[in-house]
Coordinates of C-alpha atoms in Angstrom, one line a residue:
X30 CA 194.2 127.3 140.4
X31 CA 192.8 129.1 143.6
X32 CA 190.0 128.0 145.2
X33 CA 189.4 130.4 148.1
X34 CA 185.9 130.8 149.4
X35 CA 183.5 132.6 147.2
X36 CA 183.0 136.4 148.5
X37 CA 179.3 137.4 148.7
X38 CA 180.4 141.5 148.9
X39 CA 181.8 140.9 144.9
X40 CA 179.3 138.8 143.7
X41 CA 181.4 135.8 143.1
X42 CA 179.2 132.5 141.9
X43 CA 182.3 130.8 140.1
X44 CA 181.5 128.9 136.5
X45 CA 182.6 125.0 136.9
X46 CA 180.9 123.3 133.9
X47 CA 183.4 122.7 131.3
X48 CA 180.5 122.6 128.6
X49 CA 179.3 126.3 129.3
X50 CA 183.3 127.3 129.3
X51 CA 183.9 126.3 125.8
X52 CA 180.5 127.7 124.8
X53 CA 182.0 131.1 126.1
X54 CA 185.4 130.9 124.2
X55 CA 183.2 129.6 120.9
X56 CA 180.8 132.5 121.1
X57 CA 183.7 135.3 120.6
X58 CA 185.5 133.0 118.3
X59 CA 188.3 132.7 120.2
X60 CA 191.0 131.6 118.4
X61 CA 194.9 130.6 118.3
X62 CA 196.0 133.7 117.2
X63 CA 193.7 136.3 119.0
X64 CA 194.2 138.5 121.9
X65 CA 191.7 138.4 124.7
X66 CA 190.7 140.1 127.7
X67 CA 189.1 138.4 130.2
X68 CA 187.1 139.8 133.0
X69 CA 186.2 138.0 136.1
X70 CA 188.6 135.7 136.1
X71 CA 187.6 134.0 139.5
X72 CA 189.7 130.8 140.1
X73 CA 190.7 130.9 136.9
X74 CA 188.2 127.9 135.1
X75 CA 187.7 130.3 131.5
X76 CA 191.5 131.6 131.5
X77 CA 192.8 127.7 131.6
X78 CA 190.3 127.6 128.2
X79 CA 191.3 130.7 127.0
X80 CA 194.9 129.6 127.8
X81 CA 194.8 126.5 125.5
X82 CA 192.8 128.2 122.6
X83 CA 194.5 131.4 122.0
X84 CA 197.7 133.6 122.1
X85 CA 197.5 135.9 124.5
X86 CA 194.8 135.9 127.8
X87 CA 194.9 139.8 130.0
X88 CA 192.6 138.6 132.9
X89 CA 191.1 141.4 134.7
X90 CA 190.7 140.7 138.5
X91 CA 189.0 142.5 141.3
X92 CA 189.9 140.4 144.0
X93 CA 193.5 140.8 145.3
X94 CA 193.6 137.2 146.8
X95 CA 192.5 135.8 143.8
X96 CA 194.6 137.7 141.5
X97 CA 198.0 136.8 143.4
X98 CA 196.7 132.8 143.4
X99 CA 195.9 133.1 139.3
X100 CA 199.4 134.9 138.9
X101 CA 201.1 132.2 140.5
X102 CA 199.5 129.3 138.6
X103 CA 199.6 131.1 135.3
X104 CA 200.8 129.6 131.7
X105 CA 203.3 131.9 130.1
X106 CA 200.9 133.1 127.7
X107 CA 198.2 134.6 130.8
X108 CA 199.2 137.8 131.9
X109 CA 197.2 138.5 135.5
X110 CA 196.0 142.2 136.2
X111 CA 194.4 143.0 139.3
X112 CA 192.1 146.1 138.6
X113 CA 188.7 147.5 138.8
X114 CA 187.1 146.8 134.9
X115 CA 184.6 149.4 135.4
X116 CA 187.7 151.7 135.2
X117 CA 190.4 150.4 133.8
X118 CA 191.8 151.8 130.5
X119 CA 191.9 149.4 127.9
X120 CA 194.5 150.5 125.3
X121 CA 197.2 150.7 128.8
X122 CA 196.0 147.3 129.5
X123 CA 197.0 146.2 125.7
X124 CA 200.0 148.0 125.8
X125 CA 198.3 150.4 123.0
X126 CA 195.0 149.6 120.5
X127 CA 195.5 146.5 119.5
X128 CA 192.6 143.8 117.9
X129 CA 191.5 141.9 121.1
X130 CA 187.7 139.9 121.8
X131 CA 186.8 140.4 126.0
X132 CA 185.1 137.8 127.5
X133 CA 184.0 137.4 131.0
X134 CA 181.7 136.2 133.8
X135 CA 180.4 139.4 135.3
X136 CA 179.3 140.0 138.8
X137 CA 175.4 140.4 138.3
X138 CA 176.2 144.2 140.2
X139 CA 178.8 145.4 137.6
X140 CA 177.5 143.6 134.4
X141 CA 176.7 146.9 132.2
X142 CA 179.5 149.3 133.8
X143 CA 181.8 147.0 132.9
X144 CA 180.5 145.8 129.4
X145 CA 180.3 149.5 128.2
X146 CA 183.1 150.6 129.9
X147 CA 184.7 148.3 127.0
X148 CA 181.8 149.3 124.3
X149 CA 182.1 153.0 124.9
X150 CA 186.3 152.5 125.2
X151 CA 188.2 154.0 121.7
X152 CA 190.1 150.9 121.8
X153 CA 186.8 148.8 121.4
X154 CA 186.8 144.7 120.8
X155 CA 186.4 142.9 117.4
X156 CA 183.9 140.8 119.9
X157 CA 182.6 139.5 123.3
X158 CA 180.8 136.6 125.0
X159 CA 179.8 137.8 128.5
X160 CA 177.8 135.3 130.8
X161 CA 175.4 137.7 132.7
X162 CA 171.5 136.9 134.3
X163 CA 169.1 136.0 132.2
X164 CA 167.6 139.1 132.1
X165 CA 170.4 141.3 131.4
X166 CA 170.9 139.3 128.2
X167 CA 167.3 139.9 127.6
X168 CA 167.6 143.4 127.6
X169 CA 170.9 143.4 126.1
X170 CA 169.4 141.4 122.8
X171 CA 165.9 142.9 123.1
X172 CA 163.8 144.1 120.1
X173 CA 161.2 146.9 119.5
X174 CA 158.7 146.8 121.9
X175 CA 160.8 145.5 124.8
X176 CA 164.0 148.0 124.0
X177 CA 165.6 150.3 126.8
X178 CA 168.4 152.0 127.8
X179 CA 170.3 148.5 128.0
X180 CA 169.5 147.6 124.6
X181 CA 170.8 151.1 123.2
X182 CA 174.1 150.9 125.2
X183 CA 174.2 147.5 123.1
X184 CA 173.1 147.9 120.0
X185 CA 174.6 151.2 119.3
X186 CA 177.7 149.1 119.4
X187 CA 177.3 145.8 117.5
X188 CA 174.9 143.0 117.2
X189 CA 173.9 140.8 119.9
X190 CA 173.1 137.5 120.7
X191 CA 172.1 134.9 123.3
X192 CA 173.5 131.6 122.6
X193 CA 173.0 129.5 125.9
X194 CA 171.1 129.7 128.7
X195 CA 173.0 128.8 131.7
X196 CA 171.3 127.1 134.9
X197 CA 172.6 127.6 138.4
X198 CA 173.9 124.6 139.1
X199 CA 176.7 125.0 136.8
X200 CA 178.3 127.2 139.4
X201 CA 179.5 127.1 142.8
X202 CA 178.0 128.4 145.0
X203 CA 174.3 128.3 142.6
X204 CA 173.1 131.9 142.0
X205 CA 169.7 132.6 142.4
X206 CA 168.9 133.3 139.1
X207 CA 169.3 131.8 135.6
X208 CA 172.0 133.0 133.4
X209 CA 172.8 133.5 130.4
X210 CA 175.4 134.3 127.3
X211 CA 175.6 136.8 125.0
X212 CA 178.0 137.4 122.0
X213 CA 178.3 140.6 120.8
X214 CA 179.9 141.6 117.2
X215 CA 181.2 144.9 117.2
X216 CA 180.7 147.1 114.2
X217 CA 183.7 148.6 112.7
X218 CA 181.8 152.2 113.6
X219 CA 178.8 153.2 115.8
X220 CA 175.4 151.4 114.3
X221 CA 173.0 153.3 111.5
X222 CA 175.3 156.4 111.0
X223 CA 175.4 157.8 114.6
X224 CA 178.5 160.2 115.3
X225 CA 178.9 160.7 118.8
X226 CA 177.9 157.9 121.3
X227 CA 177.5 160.6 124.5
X228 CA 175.3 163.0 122.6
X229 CA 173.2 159.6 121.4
X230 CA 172.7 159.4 124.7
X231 CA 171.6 162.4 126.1
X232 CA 168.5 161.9 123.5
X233 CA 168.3 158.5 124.2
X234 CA 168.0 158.9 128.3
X235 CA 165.4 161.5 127.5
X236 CA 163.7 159.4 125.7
X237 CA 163.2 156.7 128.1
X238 CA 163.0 159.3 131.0
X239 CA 159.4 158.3 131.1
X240 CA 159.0 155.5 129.3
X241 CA 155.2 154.9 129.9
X242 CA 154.6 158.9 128.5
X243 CA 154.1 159.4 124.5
X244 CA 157.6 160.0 122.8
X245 CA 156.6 163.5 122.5
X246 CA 155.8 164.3 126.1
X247 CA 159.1 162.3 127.9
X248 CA 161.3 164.2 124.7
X249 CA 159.7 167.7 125.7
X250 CA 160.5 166.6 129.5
X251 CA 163.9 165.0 129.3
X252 CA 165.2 167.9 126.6
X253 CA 163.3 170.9 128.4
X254 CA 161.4 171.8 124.9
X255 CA 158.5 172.4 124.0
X256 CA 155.9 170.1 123.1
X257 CA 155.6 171.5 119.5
X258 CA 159.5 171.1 119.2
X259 CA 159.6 167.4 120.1
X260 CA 157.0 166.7 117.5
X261 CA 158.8 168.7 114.9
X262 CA 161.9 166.3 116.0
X263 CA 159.9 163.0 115.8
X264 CA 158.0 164.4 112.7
X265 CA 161.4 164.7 110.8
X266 CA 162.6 161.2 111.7
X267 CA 159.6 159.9 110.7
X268 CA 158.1 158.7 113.8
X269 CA 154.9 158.9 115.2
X270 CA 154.5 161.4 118.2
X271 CA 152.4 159.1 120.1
X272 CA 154.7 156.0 119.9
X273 CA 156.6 155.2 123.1
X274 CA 160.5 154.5 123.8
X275 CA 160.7 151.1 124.1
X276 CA 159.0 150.7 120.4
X277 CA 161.5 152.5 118.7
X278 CA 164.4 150.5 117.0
X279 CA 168.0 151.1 116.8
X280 CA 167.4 152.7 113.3
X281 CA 164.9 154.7 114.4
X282 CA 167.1 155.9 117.2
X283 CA 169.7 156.8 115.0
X284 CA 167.3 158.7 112.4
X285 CA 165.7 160.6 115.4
X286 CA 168.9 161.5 116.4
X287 CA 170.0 162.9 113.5
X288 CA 167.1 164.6 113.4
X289 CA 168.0 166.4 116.6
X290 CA 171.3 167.1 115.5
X291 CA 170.5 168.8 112.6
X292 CA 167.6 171.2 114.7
X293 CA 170.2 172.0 116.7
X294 CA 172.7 173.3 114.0

């Protein structure tokens, strides 16, 4: 497939080592009769895997130059889109909702735009494997005591995972930084009862809005409420006023914000 010069401006550190490939595909589950979207397609190393392993490959491309060189080379069972993922709209892409896993190697830049734009999407995947750095995956698989906004946009979604740690020299040209992959499960609905993912995270940004404050002072900040409100709120979820945001876990998310549902009417 194409092997053009890497472009610095998209972030483009191209995946070479067969090994970490297949670990990819066998994080999702890939399998002969599944649909997949692949983001990042690059010179095309992952779709050839993809190509061999399943069904159906949509790869997602940013780079016009690449795109065209991938389109050209294609098996009859790669269908080549060249499109922004942080936008694109992924029931069009399927040709309507459709069961499909997404798998990529994001651009360290776009990593989380374009992971929730497929979270967040109502056409969302059974599954994903993403390669992203190290400390993305970090974030993205965190547990209480290390959570943030990352982990939330996760979590709230389906349960994730690392399973490899990728080094630099298993792409060309070597990031900087280590890297890693994540699988993510998706939940059939949003995790521990939530309703309504945008209003989840309204209280959620307040929340972390000053992370180093007490829950009840960065609540009473990020909501505009009084101090005495916020510690009604935490007192009905059945957490302590003085915890901090990155403590809480995804369950005690979801209780708080239920809690704050239910004050508001």
């Amino acid at each position: 497939m194409a092997h053009r010069a890497p472009r610095k401006s998209l972030g483009q550190h191209f995946l070479t080592d067969r090994n970490i490939l297949g670990a990819i595909a066998d994080a999702a589950e890939v399998g002969s009769g599944d649909t997949v979207i692949e983001v990042g397609p690059g010179r095309g190393a992952l779709t050839a895997v993809l190509a061999e392993r399943t069904r159906r490959v949509i790869a997602v491309e940013l780079d016009s130059a690449l795109a065209r060189s991938l389109a050209a080379a294609a098996p009859p069972n790669v269908e080549v889109v060249e499109a922004d993922a942080r936008s694109i709209e992924v029931t069009a892409l399927l040709g309507g909702c459709a069961p499909y896993k997404m798998l990529g190697n994001l651009p360290y830049y776009a990593a989380m735009p374009i992971l929730r734009r497929f979270l967040e999407s109502d056409c969302r995947p059974e599954q994903a494997a993403v390669l992203v750095q190290r400390e993305v995956a970090e974030q993205m698989c965190a547990r209480p005591g290390t959570m943030s906004l990352v982990s939330l946009a996760v979590q709230l979604f389906g349960s994730a995972r690392t399973t490899r740690i990728v080094r630099p020299g298993s792409f060309t040209p070597p990031p900087k930084v280590t890297s890693a992959v994540v699988a993510v499960a998706l939940y059939d609905s949003l995790a521990e009862g939530v309703d309504d993912a945008e209003g989840f995270f309204v209280l959620a940004r307040a929340g972390f809005s000053a992370p180093r404050k007490q829950l009840r002072n960065a609540l009473s900040g990020g909501l505009g409420v009084a101090h005495v409100e916020a510690e009604r709120l935490l007192e009905a979820a059945g957490v302590e006023a003085s915890r901090r945001a990155q403590t809480l876990s995804m369950g005690e998310w979801a209780s708080l914000y239920r809690a704050w549902r239910s004050a508001e009417g």
